[in-house]
Short mmCIF file of C-alpha atoms and ligand atoms in Angstrom, two decimals:
data_model
loop_
_atom_site.label_atom_id
_atom_site.label_comp_id
_atom_site.label_asym_id
_atom_site.label_seq_id
_atom_site.Cartn_x
_atom_site.Cartn_y
_atom_site.Cartn_z
CA MET A 1 23.50 64.38 -2.21
CA LYS A 2 25.22 62.04 0.20
CA LYS A 3 22.98 60.62 2.93
CA LEU A 4 24.96 61.80 5.97
CA GLU A 5 26.39 65.11 4.71
CA ASN A 6 27.52 67.37 7.61
CA LYS A 7 26.66 64.76 10.23
CA VAL A 8 29.00 63.68 13.02
CA SER A 9 28.82 59.96 13.87
CA LEU A 10 30.36 58.11 16.78
CA ILE A 11 30.61 54.35 16.30
CA THR A 12 31.75 51.93 19.03
CA GLY A 13 33.39 48.60 18.26
CA ALA A 14 34.61 50.08 14.97
CA SER A 15 37.88 48.13 14.64
CA ALA A 16 36.26 45.11 13.06
CA GLY A 17 33.13 43.51 11.69
CA MET A 18 29.96 45.52 11.34
CA GLY A 19 31.31 48.56 13.20
CA ARG A 20 34.19 48.89 10.79
CA ALA A 21 31.90 48.53 7.75
CA MET A 22 29.60 51.17 9.24
CA ALA A 23 32.51 53.56 9.85
CA ILE A 24 33.66 53.35 6.23
CA LEU A 25 30.12 53.53 4.78
CA PHE A 26 29.06 56.47 6.98
CA ALA A 27 32.24 58.40 6.07
CA THR A 28 31.68 57.58 2.38
CA GLU A 29 28.19 59.06 2.78
CA GLY A 30 29.66 62.35 3.99
CA SER A 31 29.72 61.89 7.76
CA ARG A 32 32.65 62.90 9.90
CA VAL A 33 33.26 59.74 11.90
CA VAL A 34 34.69 59.16 15.36
CA ALA A 35 35.57 55.45 15.37
CA THR A 36 36.21 53.91 18.79
CA ASP A 37 37.21 50.45 19.98
CA ILE A 38 39.12 48.68 22.72
CA ASN A 39 41.45 47.29 20.02
CA SER A 40 44.01 49.94 19.05
CA SER A 41 45.72 48.03 16.23
CA GLY A 42 42.38 47.49 14.50
CA LEU A 43 41.70 51.20 14.76
CA GLU A 44 45.08 51.95 13.15
CA GLU A 45 44.15 49.72 10.20
CA LEU A 46 40.79 51.45 9.90
CA LYS A 47 42.43 54.88 10.01
CA LYS A 48 44.75 53.87 7.19
CA GLU A 49 41.89 52.48 5.09
CA ALA A 50 39.93 55.71 5.60
CA ALA A 51 42.95 57.88 4.74
CA ASP A 52 43.61 55.84 1.58
CA LYS A 53 40.02 56.49 0.55
CA GLY A 54 40.21 60.20 1.45
CA LEU A 55 37.55 59.90 4.15
CA GLU A 56 37.10 62.10 7.25
CA LEU A 57 37.56 59.76 10.20
CA ILE A 58 39.34 59.94 13.53
CA THR A 59 39.90 57.09 15.97
CA GLN A 60 39.97 56.82 19.73
CA VAL A 61 40.71 53.82 21.93
CA ALA A 62 37.75 53.42 24.28
CA ASP A 63 36.56 50.51 26.40
CA ILE A 64 32.78 50.73 26.48
CA SER A 65 32.75 49.12 29.91
CA LYS A 66 34.66 52.11 31.36
CA GLU A 67 32.68 55.25 32.10
CA GLU A 68 35.70 57.56 31.79
CA ASP A 69 36.40 56.21 28.28
CA ILE A 70 32.77 56.82 27.33
CA GLU A 71 32.88 60.43 28.55
CA LYS A 72 36.14 60.97 26.64
CA MET A 73 34.84 59.60 23.33
CA ILE A 74 31.73 61.81 23.50
CA ASP A 75 33.91 64.83 24.38
CA THR A 76 36.17 64.05 21.41
CA SER A 77 33.21 64.18 18.99
CA VAL A 78 32.05 67.53 20.30
CA SER A 79 35.46 69.13 20.72
CA THR A 80 36.72 67.95 17.30
CA TYR A 81 33.62 68.39 15.18
CA GLY A 82 31.30 70.62 17.25
CA SER A 83 28.37 68.19 17.58
CA LEU A 84 27.24 64.61 17.93
CA ASP A 85 24.46 63.67 15.52
CA ILE A 86 24.59 59.88 15.36
CA LEU A 87 25.66 57.41 18.05
CA VAL A 88 25.96 53.74 17.08
CA ASN A 89 26.24 51.46 20.11
CA ASN A 90 27.75 48.60 18.15
CA ALA A 91 30.46 47.07 20.38
CA GLY A 92 29.37 43.74 21.80
CA ILE A 93 30.70 40.39 22.95
CA ILE A 94 29.27 36.86 23.19
CA ASP A 95 29.23 34.26 25.90
CA ASP A 96 30.02 30.76 24.54
CA PHE A 97 26.24 30.07 24.63
CA LYS A 98 26.57 29.33 28.36
CA THR A 99 23.30 28.35 30.01
CA VAL A 100 22.30 29.98 33.29
CA GLY A 101 23.64 27.02 35.28
CA GLU A 102 27.01 27.29 33.53
CA ALA A 103 27.50 31.06 33.53
CA SER A 104 29.98 32.42 36.07
CA ASN A 105 29.48 35.74 37.84
CA GLU A 106 32.44 37.11 35.88
CA LEU A 107 30.95 36.10 32.54
CA TRP A 108 27.55 37.57 33.43
CA ASP A 109 29.04 40.85 34.69
CA ARG A 110 31.31 41.27 31.65
CA ILE A 111 28.55 40.60 29.10
CA ILE A 112 26.11 42.97 30.82
CA ALA A 113 28.81 45.65 31.23
CA VAL A 114 29.75 45.66 27.53
CA ASN A 115 26.42 44.86 25.85
CA LEU A 116 23.99 46.78 28.07
CA THR A 117 25.55 49.11 30.66
CA GLY A 118 28.01 50.54 28.10
CA PRO A 119 25.24 51.46 25.62
CA PHE A 120 23.19 52.93 28.50
CA LYS A 121 26.06 55.18 29.62
CA ALA A 122 27.01 56.18 26.08
CA SER A 123 23.36 56.97 25.28
CA ARG A 124 23.02 59.01 28.47
CA ALA A 125 26.07 61.09 27.56
CA ALA A 126 24.84 61.44 23.97
CA VAL A 127 21.27 62.55 24.72
CA ARG A 128 22.64 65.29 26.98
CA ILE A 129 24.37 66.71 23.88
CA MET A 130 21.66 65.87 21.34
CA GLU A 131 18.77 67.40 23.29
CA LYS A 132 20.53 70.78 23.16
CA GLN A 133 21.00 70.59 19.37
CA ASP A 134 18.27 72.06 17.11
CA THR A 135 18.72 69.06 14.84
CA GLY A 136 18.43 66.51 17.68
CA GLY A 137 20.12 63.23 16.95
CA VAL A 138 19.92 59.55 16.18
CA ILE A 139 20.91 56.57 18.33
CA ILE A 140 21.26 53.08 16.85
CA ASN A 141 21.80 50.04 19.06
CA ASN A 142 23.30 46.98 17.43
CA SER A 143 21.27 44.35 19.25
CA SER A 144 20.63 40.79 18.03
CA ILE A 145 18.01 38.22 17.24
CA GLY A 146 19.16 37.06 20.70
CA GLY A 147 17.28 40.09 22.01
CA MET A 148 14.00 38.72 20.68
CA PHE A 149 14.15 34.96 21.26
CA GLY A 150 15.41 32.69 24.03
CA VAL A 151 18.26 30.69 22.54
CA ARG A 152 20.21 32.74 19.97
CA GLY A 153 23.05 33.04 22.50
CA GLY A 154 23.72 32.08 26.08
CA ALA A 155 21.80 33.33 29.12
CA ALA A 156 23.88 36.48 29.65
CA TYR A 157 24.00 37.45 25.97
CA VAL A 158 20.27 36.91 25.48
CA ALA A 159 19.47 38.87 28.66
CA SER A 160 21.81 41.71 27.65
CA LYS A 161 20.26 42.05 24.19
CA HIS A 162 16.68 41.83 25.53
CA GLY A 163 17.73 44.63 27.89
CA LEU A 164 19.17 46.63 25.01
CA ASN A 165 15.90 46.33 23.10
CA GLY A 166 14.02 47.57 26.18
CA LEU A 167 16.42 50.49 26.51
CA THR A 168 15.88 51.27 22.82
CA ARG A 169 12.09 51.38 23.22
CA ASN A 170 12.27 53.43 26.41
CA MET A 171 14.51 56.05 24.80
CA ALA A 172 12.37 56.14 21.65
CA ALA A 173 9.18 56.58 23.70
CA THR A 174 10.69 59.49 25.64
CA TYR A 175 13.33 61.31 23.60
CA GLY A 176 11.84 60.31 20.23
CA VAL A 177 8.22 61.08 21.00
CA TYR A 178 8.72 64.13 23.25
CA GLY A 179 12.01 65.25 21.73
CA ASN A 180 14.01 65.10 18.53
CA ILE A 181 16.18 62.04 19.12
CA ARG A 182 15.23 58.92 17.17
CA VAL A 183 16.31 55.62 18.72
CA ASN A 184 16.19 52.28 16.92
CA ALA A 185 17.90 48.91 17.14
CA ILE A 186 19.13 46.42 14.58
CA ALA A 187 18.59 42.72 15.30
CA PRO A 188 21.11 40.87 13.12
CA GLY A 189 20.96 37.11 12.75
CA GLY A 190 24.17 35.42 11.56
CA VAL A 191 26.82 37.78 10.22
CA GLU A 192 30.30 36.72 9.12
CA THR A 193 32.64 38.64 11.46
CA ASN A 194 35.45 38.04 13.97
CA ILE A 195 32.90 37.44 16.72
CA GLN A 196 32.65 33.76 15.75
CA ASP A 197 36.39 33.38 16.55
CA THR A 198 35.74 34.47 20.14
CA ILE A 199 33.71 31.30 20.83
CA LYS A 200 36.23 29.21 22.81
CA GLU A 201 34.38 26.60 24.87
CA PRO A 202 30.82 26.47 23.59
CA SER A 203 28.22 25.08 25.97
CA GLU A 204 26.93 21.70 24.83
CA LEU A 205 23.35 22.43 25.90
CA GLY A 206 23.42 26.03 24.68
CA ASN A 207 24.81 24.90 21.32
CA LYS A 208 22.23 22.12 20.98
CA ALA A 209 19.36 24.55 21.66
CA LEU A 210 20.75 26.88 19.00
CA ASP A 211 21.34 24.11 16.45
CA ASP A 212 17.71 23.03 16.85
CA LYS A 213 16.67 26.40 15.40
CA GLY A 214 17.89 25.28 11.99
CA GLU A 215 20.48 26.54 9.60
CA MET A 216 21.36 30.18 10.08
CA PRO A 217 21.78 32.21 6.87
CA MET A 218 24.97 34.30 7.00
CA GLY A 219 25.03 37.96 6.04
CA SER A 220 28.04 40.25 5.57
CA SER A 221 29.14 43.26 7.58
CA GLY A 222 28.28 45.37 4.54
CA ASP A 223 24.69 44.08 4.56
CA LEU A 224 24.33 45.30 8.14
CA ALA A 225 26.17 48.59 7.55
CA ARG A 226 23.53 49.45 4.94
CA VAL A 227 20.77 48.77 7.49
CA ALA A 228 22.55 51.10 9.92
CA LEU A 229 22.86 53.75 7.19
CA PHE A 230 19.09 53.60 6.64
CA LEU A 231 18.45 54.10 10.37
CA ALA A 232 21.05 56.89 10.60
CA SER A 233 19.76 58.87 7.62
CA ASP A 234 16.59 60.87 7.02
CA ASP A 235 15.31 57.95 4.91
CA SER A 236 14.07 56.57 8.25
CA ALA A 237 12.78 59.93 9.58
CA PHE A 238 9.49 58.34 10.71
CA VAL A 239 11.07 55.21 12.18
CA ASN A 240 11.44 55.42 15.97
CA GLY A 241 11.54 52.59 18.51
CA ALA A 242 11.90 49.86 15.87
CA ILE A 243 13.87 46.68 16.37
CA LEU A 244 14.79 46.02 12.75
CA THR A 245 15.41 42.32 12.08
CA ALA A 246 18.15 41.58 9.54
CA ASP A 247 18.62 37.82 9.53
CA GLY A 248 17.97 36.64 5.97
CA GLY A 249 14.66 35.16 7.11
CA TRP A 250 16.09 32.89 9.81
CA THR A 251 13.39 33.76 12.34
CA ALA A 252 10.59 34.45 9.85
CA GLY A 253 9.14 30.98 9.90
N1 LIG X 1 28.22 38.56 14.02
C1 LIG X 1 27.03 38.15 14.35
O1 LIG X 1 26.59 37.05 13.94
C2 LIG X 1 26.11 39.00 15.22
C3 LIG X 1 24.77 38.66 15.29
C4 LIG X 1 23.91 39.43 16.05
C5 LIG X 1 24.39 40.55 16.71
N2 LIG X 1 25.70 40.87 16.64
C6 LIG X 1 26.13 42.09 17.36
O2 LIG X 1 26.76 42.98 16.47
C7 LIG X 1 27.71 43.78 17.16
C8 LIG X 1 29.01 43.79 16.39
O3 LIG X 1 29.53 42.48 16.38
P1 LIG X 1 30.47 41.90 15.23
O4 LIG X 1 29.86 40.64 14.80
O5 LIG X 1 30.79 42.94 14.21
O6 LIG X 1 31.73 41.51 16.13
P2 LIG X 1 33.31 41.72 15.99
O7 LIG X 1 33.87 40.91 17.10
O8 LIG X 1 33.78 41.51 14.61
O9 LIG X 1 33.44 43.27 16.34
C9 LIG X 1 33.13 43.77 17.60
C10 LIG X 1 34.09 44.89 17.95
O10 LIG X 1 33.78 45.33 19.29
C11 LIG X 1 35.00 45.56 19.96
N3 LIG X 1 34.84 45.45 21.41
C12 LIG X 1 34.72 44.34 22.17
N4 LIG X 1 34.65 44.67 23.46
C13 LIG X 1 34.72 46.03 23.52
C14 LIG X 1 34.72 46.97 24.58
N5 LIG X 1 34.65 46.58 25.86
N6 LIG X 1 34.79 48.29 24.28
C15 LIG X 1 34.90 48.68 22.99
N7 LIG X 1 34.93 47.84 21.95
C16 LIG X 1 34.85 46.53 22.21
C17 LIG X 1 35.95 44.49 19.42
O11 LIG X 1 37.30 44.84 19.62
C18 LIG X 1 35.55 44.45 17.94
O12 LIG X 1 36.31 45.36 17.16
C19 LIG X 1 27.80 43.19 18.58
O13 LIG X 1 27.06 43.99 19.47
C20 LIG X 1 27.16 41.83 18.44
O14 LIG X 1 26.57 41.37 19.63
C21 LIG X 1 26.59 40.12 15.93
#
């Protein structure tokens, strides 16, 4: 039996990296997948890969920082497949490791909008569907080791991911404990994806603080997709409110 048979999953940031690996793995495990991203050409590539593999997957361009796009992607899941069982808030961006003294208002607002406010609004729309379903639902937030320590990103990134972990715990302690919606987060360490290419002008101080934390083991998108599959499936039925570290031991010592 496949692990996500008859489930409907909505994954944000699914054009590339971990989101894309999750979309393919979830569909391979029997889920009907709604894959969303701001990047339409990446979604086209994903759609083709899924079709070549005979997988059930539709795509929708959605900017997670726009509320109307969030409403539309949730509506698409329900109108196309009749339910929304799994939401993965995966889309996220980084901030050149800018320290608080270096971060502009624009940088701060953009990072918080994509990494924290977007997941809040998507989760709000999702729980309104999931709490009416007999089977409830599952929400997974792709956070970061930056959500647990001070210097695994710049000030805005670290604050956004700490916020996302708080949101995860709040939802788990309400909808998970008093309802039927499990909410967990993944805290990846280093993962080989396109996100590294988005670092344009790294902060000298931010970079130094990060370098001082020692060599960062690098995982693959597939490694993290399998963690997400565990949290999405009934294998983790008793896991609620966890921030699951997946960093190859980087922060263990
Ligand atoms: N790669 C790492 O080392 C690492 C480590 C810890 C946490 N993370 C987190 O994992 C998640 C996935 O990152 P990744 O490494 O796969 O990155 P990635 O850049 O490869 O993929 C992120 C995807 O999000 C999309 N995206 C960006 N802004 C968006 C928006 N406004 N609306 C919708 N989609 C948008 C991008 O187009 C891209 O397809 C992020 O939340 C990131 O913070 C990554």
